[in-house]
PDB file of C-alpha atoms in Angstrom:
ATOM      1  CA  MET A   1      -0.272   0.063  -0.105  1.00  0.00           C
ATOM      2  CA  ALA A   2       1.054   3.188  -0.881  1.00  0.00           C
ATOM      3  CA  PRO A   3       2.049   5.987   2.153  1.00  0.00           C
ATOM      4  CA  ILE A   4      -1.221   8.474   0.983  1.00  0.00           C
ATOM      5  CA  ASP A   5      -3.214   5.453   0.859  1.00  0.00           C
ATOM      6  CA  SER A   6      -1.909   4.129   3.900  1.00  0.00           C
ATOM      7  CA  TYR A   7      -2.509   7.655   5.611  1.00  0.00           C
ATOM      8  CA  LEU A   8      -5.890   7.984   3.900  1.00  0.00           C
ATOM      9  CA  ALA A   9      -6.785   4.602   5.555  1.00  0.00           C
ATOM     10  CA  ILE A  10      -6.207   5.588   9.156  1.00  0.00           C
ATOM     11  CA  VAL A  11      -7.580   9.123   9.025  1.00  0.00           C
ATOM     12  CA  GLY A  12     -10.858   8.296   6.266  1.00  0.00           C
ATOM     13  CA  PHE A  13     -14.227   6.846   7.481  1.00  0.00           C
ATOM     14  CA  GLY A  14     -13.877   3.037   6.737  1.00  0.00           C
ATOM     15  CA  GLN A  15     -13.585   0.194   9.183  1.00  0.00           C
ATOM     16  CA  THR A  16      -9.646   0.999  10.086  1.00  0.00           C
ATOM     17  CA  GLY A  17     -10.162   4.851   9.881  1.00  0.00           C
ATOM     18  CA  TRP A  18     -10.725   7.405  12.640  1.00  0.00           C
ATOM     19  CA  GLY A  19     -12.198   9.855  10.464  1.00  0.00           C
ATOM     20  CA  TRP A  20     -15.399   9.713  12.578  1.00  0.00           C
ATOM     21  CA  LEU A  21     -13.593  10.043  16.076  1.00  0.00           C
ATOM     22  CA  LEU A  22     -11.692  12.616  14.957  1.00  0.00           C
ATOM     23  CA  LEU A  23     -14.757  15.308  13.491  1.00  0.00           C
ATOM     24  CA  THR A  24     -16.547  14.112  16.952  1.00  0.00           C
ATOM     25  CA  ALA A  25     -13.339  15.661  18.755  1.00  0.00           C
ATOM     26  CA  ALA A  26     -13.590  18.582  16.516  1.00  0.00           C
ATOM     27  CA  ALA A  27     -17.135  19.173  17.373  1.00  0.00           C
ATOM     28  CA  MET A  28     -16.475  19.049  20.997  1.00  0.00           C
ATOM     29  CA  THR A  29     -13.364  21.586  20.663  1.00  0.00           C
ATOM     30  CA  ILE A  30     -15.469  24.221  19.099  1.00  0.00           C
ATOM     31  CA  GLY A  31     -18.417  23.039  21.774  1.00  0.00           C
ATOM     32  CA  VAL A  32     -16.075  23.676  24.360  1.00  0.00           C
ATOM     33  CA  SER A  33     -14.639  26.864  22.974  1.00  0.00           C
ATOM     34  CA  VAL A  34     -17.824  28.467  22.447  1.00  0.00           C
ATOM     35  CA  CYS A  35     -19.146  28.031  25.665  1.00  0.00           C
ATOM     36  CA  GLY A  36     -16.407  29.187  27.473  1.00  0.00           C
ATOM     37  CA  PHE A  37     -16.048  31.946  24.855  1.00  0.00           C
ATOM     38  CA  LEU A  38     -19.961  32.664  25.623  1.00  0.00           C
ATOM     39  CA  ALA A  39     -18.810  32.463  29.931  1.00  0.00           C
ATOM     40  CA  GLY A  40     -15.903  34.731  29.176  1.00  0.00           C
ATOM     41  CA  THR A  41     -18.653  37.339  27.552  1.00  0.00           C
ATOM     42  CA  VAL A  42     -20.996  37.484  30.528  1.00  0.00           C
ATOM     43  CA  ILE A  43     -18.137  37.547  33.156  1.00  0.00           C
ATOM     44  CA  GLY A  44     -16.332  40.042  30.715  1.00  0.00           C
ATOM     45  CA  THR A  45     -19.071  42.084  30.424  1.00  0.00           C
ATOM     46  CA  MET A  46     -19.516  42.668  33.906  1.00  0.00           C
ATOM     47  CA  ILE A  47     -15.370  43.004  35.162  1.00  0.00           C
ATOM     48  CA  THR A  48     -15.819  45.519  32.245  1.00  0.00           C
ATOM     49  CA  PHE A  49     -19.048  47.467  34.632  1.00  0.00           C
ATOM     50  CA  MET A  50     -16.870  46.765  37.296  1.00  0.00           C
ATOM     51  CA  GLN A  51     -13.475  48.489  35.624  1.00  0.00           C
ATOM     52  CA  LEU A  52     -15.841  52.266  34.583  1.00  0.00           C
ATOM     53  CA  SER A  53     -17.318  52.309  37.968  1.00  0.00           C
ATOM     54  CA  ARG A  54     -16.948  55.545  39.891  1.00  0.00           C
ATOM     55  CA  HIS A  55     -15.790  53.553  42.982  1.00  0.00           C
ATOM     56  CA  MET A  56     -12.370  53.126  43.791  1.00  0.00           C
ATOM     57  CA  ALA A  57     -12.270  49.884  45.036  1.00  0.00           C
ATOM     58  CA  ILE A  58     -14.182  48.581  42.557  1.00  0.00           C
ATOM     59  CA  ARG A  59     -12.536  49.322  39.874  1.00  0.00           C
ATOM     60  CA  TRP A  60      -9.380  47.807  42.128  1.00  0.00           C
ATOM     61  CA  LEU A  61     -11.147  44.596  42.105  1.00  0.00           C
ATOM     62  CA  ALA A  62     -11.610  44.187  38.800  1.00  0.00           C
ATOM     63  CA  ASP A  63      -8.250  45.872  37.740  1.00  0.00           C
ATOM     64  CA  CYS A  64      -6.913  42.629  40.249  1.00  0.00           C
ATOM     65  CA  TYR A  65      -8.698  40.076  38.474  1.00  0.00           C
ATOM     66  CA  THR A  66      -7.684  40.934  34.876  1.00  0.00           C
ATOM     67  CA  THR A  67      -4.194  41.119  36.276  1.00  0.00           C
ATOM     68  CA  VAL A  68      -3.991  37.859  37.891  1.00  0.00           C
ATOM     69  CA  LEU A  69      -6.043  35.693  35.665  1.00  0.00           C
ATOM     70  CA  ARG A  70      -3.684  37.441  32.631  1.00  0.00           C
ATOM     71  CA  GLY A  71      -0.579  36.145  35.139  1.00  0.00           C
ATOM     72  CA  VAL A  72      -1.538  32.991  35.752  1.00  0.00           C
ATOM     73  CA  PRO A  73      -0.782  30.076  33.119  1.00  0.00           C
ATOM     74  CA  ASP A  74      -4.145  28.960  31.800  1.00  0.00           C
ATOM     75  CA  LEU A  75      -3.499  25.268  32.486  1.00  0.00           C
ATOM     76  CA  LEU A  76      -2.887  26.251  36.051  1.00  0.00           C
ATOM     77  CA  VAL A  77      -6.341  27.701  36.243  1.00  0.00           C
ATOM     78  CA  ILE A  78      -7.843  24.060  34.962  1.00  0.00           C
ATOM     79  CA  TYR A  79      -6.342  22.065  37.458  1.00  0.00           C
ATOM     80  CA  LEU A  80      -7.947  23.930  39.938  1.00  0.00           C
ATOM     81  CA  PHE A  81     -10.991  24.367  38.794  1.00  0.00           C
ATOM     82  CA  TYR A  82     -11.099  20.191  38.045  1.00  0.00           C
ATOM     83  CA  PHE A  83      -8.861  19.461  41.676  1.00  0.00           C
ATOM     84  CA  GLY A  84     -11.163  22.488  43.432  1.00  0.00           C
ATOM     85  CA  GLY A  85     -14.907  21.344  41.994  1.00  0.00           C
ATOM     86  CA  SER A  86     -14.094  17.404  42.551  1.00  0.00           C
ATOM     87  CA  ALA A  87     -12.708  18.425  46.067  1.00  0.00           C
ATOM     88  CA  PHE A  88     -16.333  20.211  46.730  1.00  0.00           C
ATOM     89  CA  LEU A  89     -18.174  17.486  45.656  1.00  0.00           C
ATOM     90  CA  GLY A  90     -16.589  15.201  47.147  1.00  0.00           C
ATOM     91  CA  SER A  91     -17.647  17.393  50.730  1.00  0.00           C
ATOM     92  CA  LEU A  92     -21.005  17.844  49.274  1.00  0.00           C
ATOM     93  CA  GLY A  93     -20.875  13.345  48.736  1.00  0.00           C
ATOM     94  CA  GLY A  94     -19.938  13.210  51.872  1.00  0.00           C
ATOM     95  CA  LEU A  95     -23.080  15.041  54.005  1.00  0.00           C
ATOM     96  CA  PHE A  96     -24.932  12.551  52.150  1.00  0.00           C
ATOM     97  CA  GLY A  97     -22.345   9.647  53.110  1.00  0.00           C
ATOM     98  CA  TYR A  98     -20.547   8.696  49.694  1.00  0.00           C
ATOM     99  CA  GLN A  99     -17.137   8.627  50.746  1.00  0.00           C
ATOM    100  CA  GLY A 100     -15.655   7.942  47.389  1.00  0.00           C
ATOM    101  CA  PHE A 101     -13.904  10.069  44.729  1.00  0.00           C
ATOM    102  CA  ILE A 102     -16.398  12.296  42.601  1.00  0.00           C
ATOM    103  CA  GLY A 103     -14.447  14.004  39.577  1.00  0.00           C
ATOM    104  CA  MET A 104     -15.203  17.313  38.340  1.00  0.00           C
ATOM    105  CA  PRO A 105     -17.312  16.428  34.931  1.00  0.00           C
ATOM    106  CA  ALA A 106     -14.562  17.490  32.154  1.00  0.00           C
ATOM    107  CA  PHE A 107     -16.945  19.336  30.129  1.00  0.00           C
ATOM    108  CA  LEU A 108     -17.677  21.665  32.985  1.00  0.00           C
ATOM    109  CA  THR A 109     -14.580  22.627  33.777  1.00  0.00           C
ATOM    110  CA  GLY A 110     -13.077  23.463  30.404  1.00  0.00           C
ATOM    111  CA  THR A 111     -15.799  25.902  30.437  1.00  0.00           C
ATOM    112  CA  LEU A 112     -15.355  27.224  33.398  1.00  0.00           C
ATOM    113  CA  ALA A 113     -11.879  27.520  33.243  1.00  0.00           C
ATOM    114  CA  LEU A 114     -12.009  29.002  29.874  1.00  0.00           C
ATOM    115  CA  GLY A 115     -14.505  31.617  30.464  1.00  0.00           C
ATOM    116  CA  VAL A 116     -12.650  33.349  33.551  1.00  0.00           C
ATOM    117  CA  VAL A 117      -9.420  33.499  31.799  1.00  0.00           C
ATOM    118  CA  SER A 118     -10.676  34.789  28.457  1.00  0.00           C
ATOM    119  CA  ALA A 119     -13.397  37.056  30.639  1.00  0.00           C
ATOM    120  CA  ALA A 120      -9.690  38.445  31.552  1.00  0.00           C
ATOM    121  CA  TYR A 121      -9.006  39.057  28.204  1.00  0.00           C
ATOM    122  CA  GLN A 122     -12.561  40.095  26.910  1.00  0.00           C
ATOM    123  CA  ALA A 123     -12.339  43.018  29.764  1.00  0.00           C
ATOM    124  CA  GLU A 124      -9.862  44.963  28.341  1.00  0.00           C
ATOM    125  CA  VAL A 125     -11.285  44.807  24.486  1.00  0.00           C
ATOM    126  CA  PHE A 126     -14.967  45.764  26.086  1.00  0.00           C
ATOM    127  CA  ARG A 127     -13.548  48.702  28.060  1.00  0.00           C
ATOM    128  CA  GLY A 128     -11.611  50.012  25.430  1.00  0.00           C
ATOM    129  CA  ALA A 129     -14.176  49.697  22.980  1.00  0.00           C
ATOM    130  CA  TYR A 130     -16.727  52.073  25.487  1.00  0.00           C
ATOM    131  CA  ARG A 131     -13.676  54.582  25.366  1.00  0.00           C
ATOM    132  CA  SER A 132     -13.189  54.491  21.525  1.00  0.00           C
ATOM    133  CA  VAL A 133     -17.358  55.734  21.611  1.00  0.00           C
ATOM    134  CA  ALA A 134     -17.143  59.362  21.283  1.00  0.00           C
ATOM    135  CA  ARG A 135     -18.427  61.173  23.945  1.00  0.00           C
ATOM    136  CA  GLY A 136     -21.093  63.529  22.001  1.00  0.00           C
ATOM    137  CA  GLU A 137     -22.891  60.437  20.443  1.00  0.00           C
ATOM    138  CA  ILE A 138     -23.644  59.400  24.284  1.00  0.00           C
ATOM    139  CA  GLU A 139     -24.438  62.431  25.484  1.00  0.00           C
ATOM    140  CA  ALA A 140     -26.607  63.524  22.267  1.00  0.00           C
ATOM    141  CA  ALA A 141     -28.720  60.594  23.356  1.00  0.00           C
ATOM    142  CA  SER A 142     -28.927  62.213  26.993  1.00  0.00           C
ATOM    143  CA  ALA A 143     -29.836  65.575  25.257  1.00  0.00           C
ATOM    144  CA  VAL A 144     -32.777  63.797  23.689  1.00  0.00           C
ATOM    145  CA  GLY A 145     -33.888  62.490  27.522  1.00  0.00           C
ATOM    146  CA  MET A 146     -33.559  59.073  26.561  1.00  0.00           C
ATOM    147  CA  ARG A 147     -33.003  56.871  30.252  1.00  0.00           C
ATOM    148  CA  ARG A 148     -29.998  55.026  31.432  1.00  0.00           C
ATOM    149  CA  TRP A 149     -31.387  51.508  29.568  1.00  0.00           C
ATOM    150  CA  PRO A 150     -33.021  52.615  26.762  1.00  0.00           C
ATOM    151  CA  LYS A 151     -29.613  54.280  26.052  1.00  0.00           C
ATOM    152  CA  PHE A 152     -27.236  51.504  26.574  1.00  0.00           C
ATOM    153  CA  ARG A 153     -29.393  49.276  24.472  1.00  0.00           C
ATOM    154  CA  ARG A 154     -29.852  50.995  21.936  1.00  0.00           C
ATOM    155  CA  ILE A 155     -26.710  53.570  21.504  1.00  0.00           C
ATOM    156  CA  VAL A 156     -24.022  52.717  23.702  1.00  0.00           C
ATOM    157  CA  ALA A 157     -23.852  48.848  23.343  1.00  0.00           C
ATOM    158  CA  PRO A 158     -24.157  48.673  19.319  1.00  0.00           C
ATOM    159  CA  LEU A 159     -21.238  51.683  19.337  1.00  0.00           C
ATOM    160  CA  VAL A 160     -19.140  48.979  21.825  1.00  0.00           C
ATOM    161  CA  LEU A 161     -19.436  46.042  19.684  1.00  0.00           C
ATOM    162  CA  ARG A 162     -18.391  47.615  16.573  1.00  0.00           C
ATOM    163  CA  TYR A 163     -15.465  48.650  18.369  1.00  0.00           C
ATOM    164  CA  ALA A 164     -14.760  45.095  19.523  1.00  0.00           C
ATOM    165  CA  ILE A 165     -15.263  42.693  17.366  1.00  0.00           C
ATOM    166  CA  PRO A 166     -12.111  42.499  15.890  1.00  0.00           C
ATOM    167  CA  GLY A 167     -10.296  42.009  19.866  1.00  0.00           C
ATOM    168  CA  LEU A 168     -12.965  39.385  20.486  1.00  0.00           C
ATOM    169  CA  GLY A 169     -11.824  37.642  17.210  1.00  0.00           C
ATOM    170  CA  ASN A 170      -8.842  37.289  18.814  1.00  0.00           C
ATOM    171  CA  THR A 171      -9.764  36.238  21.823  1.00  0.00           C
ATOM    172  CA  TRP A 172     -11.884  33.488  20.528  1.00  0.00           C
ATOM    173  CA  GLN A 173      -8.563  32.626  18.747  1.00  0.00           C
ATOM    174  CA  LEU A 174      -6.864  32.408  21.761  1.00  0.00           C
ATOM    175  CA  VAL A 175      -9.811  30.110  23.730  1.00  0.00           C
ATOM    176  CA  LEU A 176      -9.568  27.800  20.319  1.00  0.00           C
ATOM    177  CA  LYS A 177      -6.242  26.942  21.443  1.00  0.00           C
ATOM    178  CA  GLU A 178      -6.737  27.302  24.721  1.00  0.00           C
ATOM    179  CA  SER A 179      -8.889  24.397  24.589  1.00  0.00           C
ATOM    180  CA  ALA A 180      -6.657  21.656  23.511  1.00  0.00           C
ATOM    181  CA  LEU A 181      -5.379  22.033  27.545  1.00  0.00           C
ATOM    182  CA  VAL A 182      -9.024  20.986  28.589  1.00  0.00           C
ATOM    183  CA  SER A 183      -7.415  17.340  28.015  1.00  0.00           C
ATOM    184  CA  VAL A 184      -5.805  16.936  31.352  1.00  0.00           C
ATOM    185  CA  THR A 185      -9.113  16.419  32.430  1.00  0.00           C
ATOM    186  CA  GLY A 186      -9.784  13.958  30.250  1.00  0.00           C
ATOM    187  CA  LEU A 187     -12.301  15.363  27.797  1.00  0.00           C
ATOM    188  CA  VAL A 188     -11.804  13.938  24.401  1.00  0.00           C
ATOM    189  CA  GLU A 189     -11.600  16.853  22.239  1.00  0.00           C
ATOM    190  CA  LEU A 190      -9.222  17.119  19.025  1.00  0.00           C
ATOM    191  CA  LEU A 191      -5.642  16.835  20.624  1.00  0.00           C
ATOM    192  CA  ARG A 192      -6.782  14.243  22.851  1.00  0.00           C
ATOM    193  CA  GLN A 193      -8.153  11.764  20.588  1.00  0.00           C
ATOM    194  CA  SER A 194      -5.255  12.487  18.316  1.00  0.00           C
ATOM    195  CA  GLN A 195      -2.992  11.579  21.300  1.00  0.00           C
ATOM    196  CA  ILE A 196      -5.430   8.254  21.451  1.00  0.00           C
ATOM    197  CA  ALA A 197      -5.338   7.667  17.909  1.00  0.00           C
ATOM    198  CA  ALA A 198      -1.331   8.600  17.624  1.00  0.00           C
ATOM    199  CA  GLY A 199      -0.471   5.766  20.471  1.00  0.00           C
ATOM    200  CA  SER A 200      -3.345   3.188  19.117  1.00  0.00           C
ATOM    201  CA  THR A 201      -1.617   3.411  15.756  1.00  0.00           C
ATOM    202  CA  ARG A 202       1.925   4.100  16.688  1.00  0.00           C
ATOM    203  CA  ARG A 203       1.523   7.239  13.647  1.00  0.00           C
ATOM    204  CA  PRO A 204       1.522  10.412  15.587  1.00  0.00           C
ATOM    205  CA  PHE A 205       2.949  12.680  12.673  1.00  0.00           C
ATOM    206  CA  GLU A 206      -0.205  11.552  10.447  1.00  0.00           C
ATOM    207  CA  PHE A 207      -3.051  12.629  13.434  1.00  0.00           C
ATOM    208  CA  TYR A 208      -1.129  15.462  15.015  1.00  0.00           C
ATOM    209  CA  LEU A 209      -0.952  17.161  10.890  1.00  0.00           C
ATOM    210  CA  MET A 210      -4.584  15.721  10.935  1.00  0.00           C
ATOM    211  CA  ALA A 211      -5.336  17.835  14.308  1.00  0.00           C
ATOM    212  CA  VAL A 212      -3.404  20.655  13.119  1.00  0.00           C
ATOM    213  CA  ALA A 213      -5.490  20.802   9.607  1.00  0.00           C
ATOM    214  CA  LEU A 214      -8.714  20.379  11.498  1.00  0.00           C
ATOM    215  CA  TYR A 215      -7.453  23.475  13.633  1.00  0.00           C
ATOM    216  CA  LEU A 216      -7.309  25.411  11.044  1.00  0.00           C
ATOM    217  CA  VAL A 217     -10.120  24.828   8.864  1.00  0.00           C
ATOM    218  CA  ILE A 218     -12.263  25.926  11.987  1.00  0.00           C
ATOM    219  CA  THR A 219      -9.802  28.899  11.882  1.00  0.00           C
ATOM    220  CA  TRP A 220     -10.783  29.842   9.043  1.00  0.00           C
ATOM    221  CA  PHE A 221     -14.096  29.496   9.319  1.00  0.00           C
ATOM    222  CA  SER A 222     -13.832  31.711  12.453  1.00  0.00           C
ATOM    223  CA  SER A 223     -12.362  34.168  10.508  1.00  0.00           C
ATOM    224  CA  ILE A 224     -14.829  34.692   8.079  1.00  0.00           C
ATOM    225  CA  LEU A 225     -17.390  34.558  10.574  1.00  0.00           C
ATOM    226  CA  PHE A 226     -16.244  37.249  12.226  1.00  0.00           C
ATOM    227  CA  ARG A 227     -15.415  39.775   9.497  1.00  0.00           C
ATOM    228  CA  ARG A 228     -19.201  39.018   8.304  1.00  0.00           C
ATOM    229  CA  MET A 229     -19.762  40.076  12.084  1.00  0.00           C
ATOM    230  CA  GLU A 230     -17.330  43.186  11.929  1.00  0.00           C
ATOM    231  CA  ALA A 231     -18.964  44.059   8.091  1.00  0.00           C
ATOM    232  CA  ARG A 232     -22.588  43.910   9.187  1.00  0.00           C
ATOM    233  CA  THR A 233     -22.129  46.354  12.685  1.00  0.00           C
ATOM    234  CA  THR A 234     -20.160  48.516  10.294  1.00  0.00           C
ATOM    235  CA  GLN A 235     -22.486  48.632   7.436  1.00  0.00           C
ATOM    236  CA  GLY A 236     -23.415  52.344   5.858  1.00  0.00           C
ATOM    237  CA  ILE A 237     -20.343  53.782   8.071  1.00  0.00           C
ATOM    238  CA  ARG A 238     -17.416  52.990   6.019  1.00  0.00           C
ATOM    239  CA  GLY A 239     -19.134  54.543   2.781  1.00  0.00           C
ATOM    240  CA  ALA A 240     -19.496  57.278   4.834  1.00  0.00           C
ATOM    241  CA  LEU A 241     -15.814  58.004   5.995  1.00  0.00           C
TER     242      LEU A 241
END
């Protein structure tokens, strides 16, 4: 069998191929990345409000959050969530008489860890986007009598999103790469499945090469999505400049 035929056989969708398992693992990578990114968006938005607060203590807490989470290795954060969550679940199980080990669900661990880490980066993106909004546009909304919530929903949020999308796209790419670290908790995502296949067939190069290709495909589609989002939010703006 020719080398190319042998390669296609093990990464294909036949009886001896790993194709379906690799695609399933790629879907798991996308799933945990999306959930972690969305969790980070929610947390990051709250951190941004804290950063923009008038109270110094609240701003200090927000700055501490972003500094610590951007300075601590992501793998360490994953370990803290996994073992800390497992210890909590074990203590909770002990209240009901269960003495065994209860592991933190791998997907939940990945979602929470990716969420709190990406929140630190997204908060900085949102804060920078808010600073980029022209003060006159916000003042004009206040001048016509708009209340705080309608002003935020109709004026501030769309403008902030317009400036934030490029930075959010970069953060998404970061989350996508960090999702490979979640494999240490036992989650069978793309990297973990590639490791399993490589160990089973003793052909690591072929499977890691396929993992690279799948990551690049996901990245390519993600880039298209964020470019379209950016184009939609700037529709009618570029032509006027």
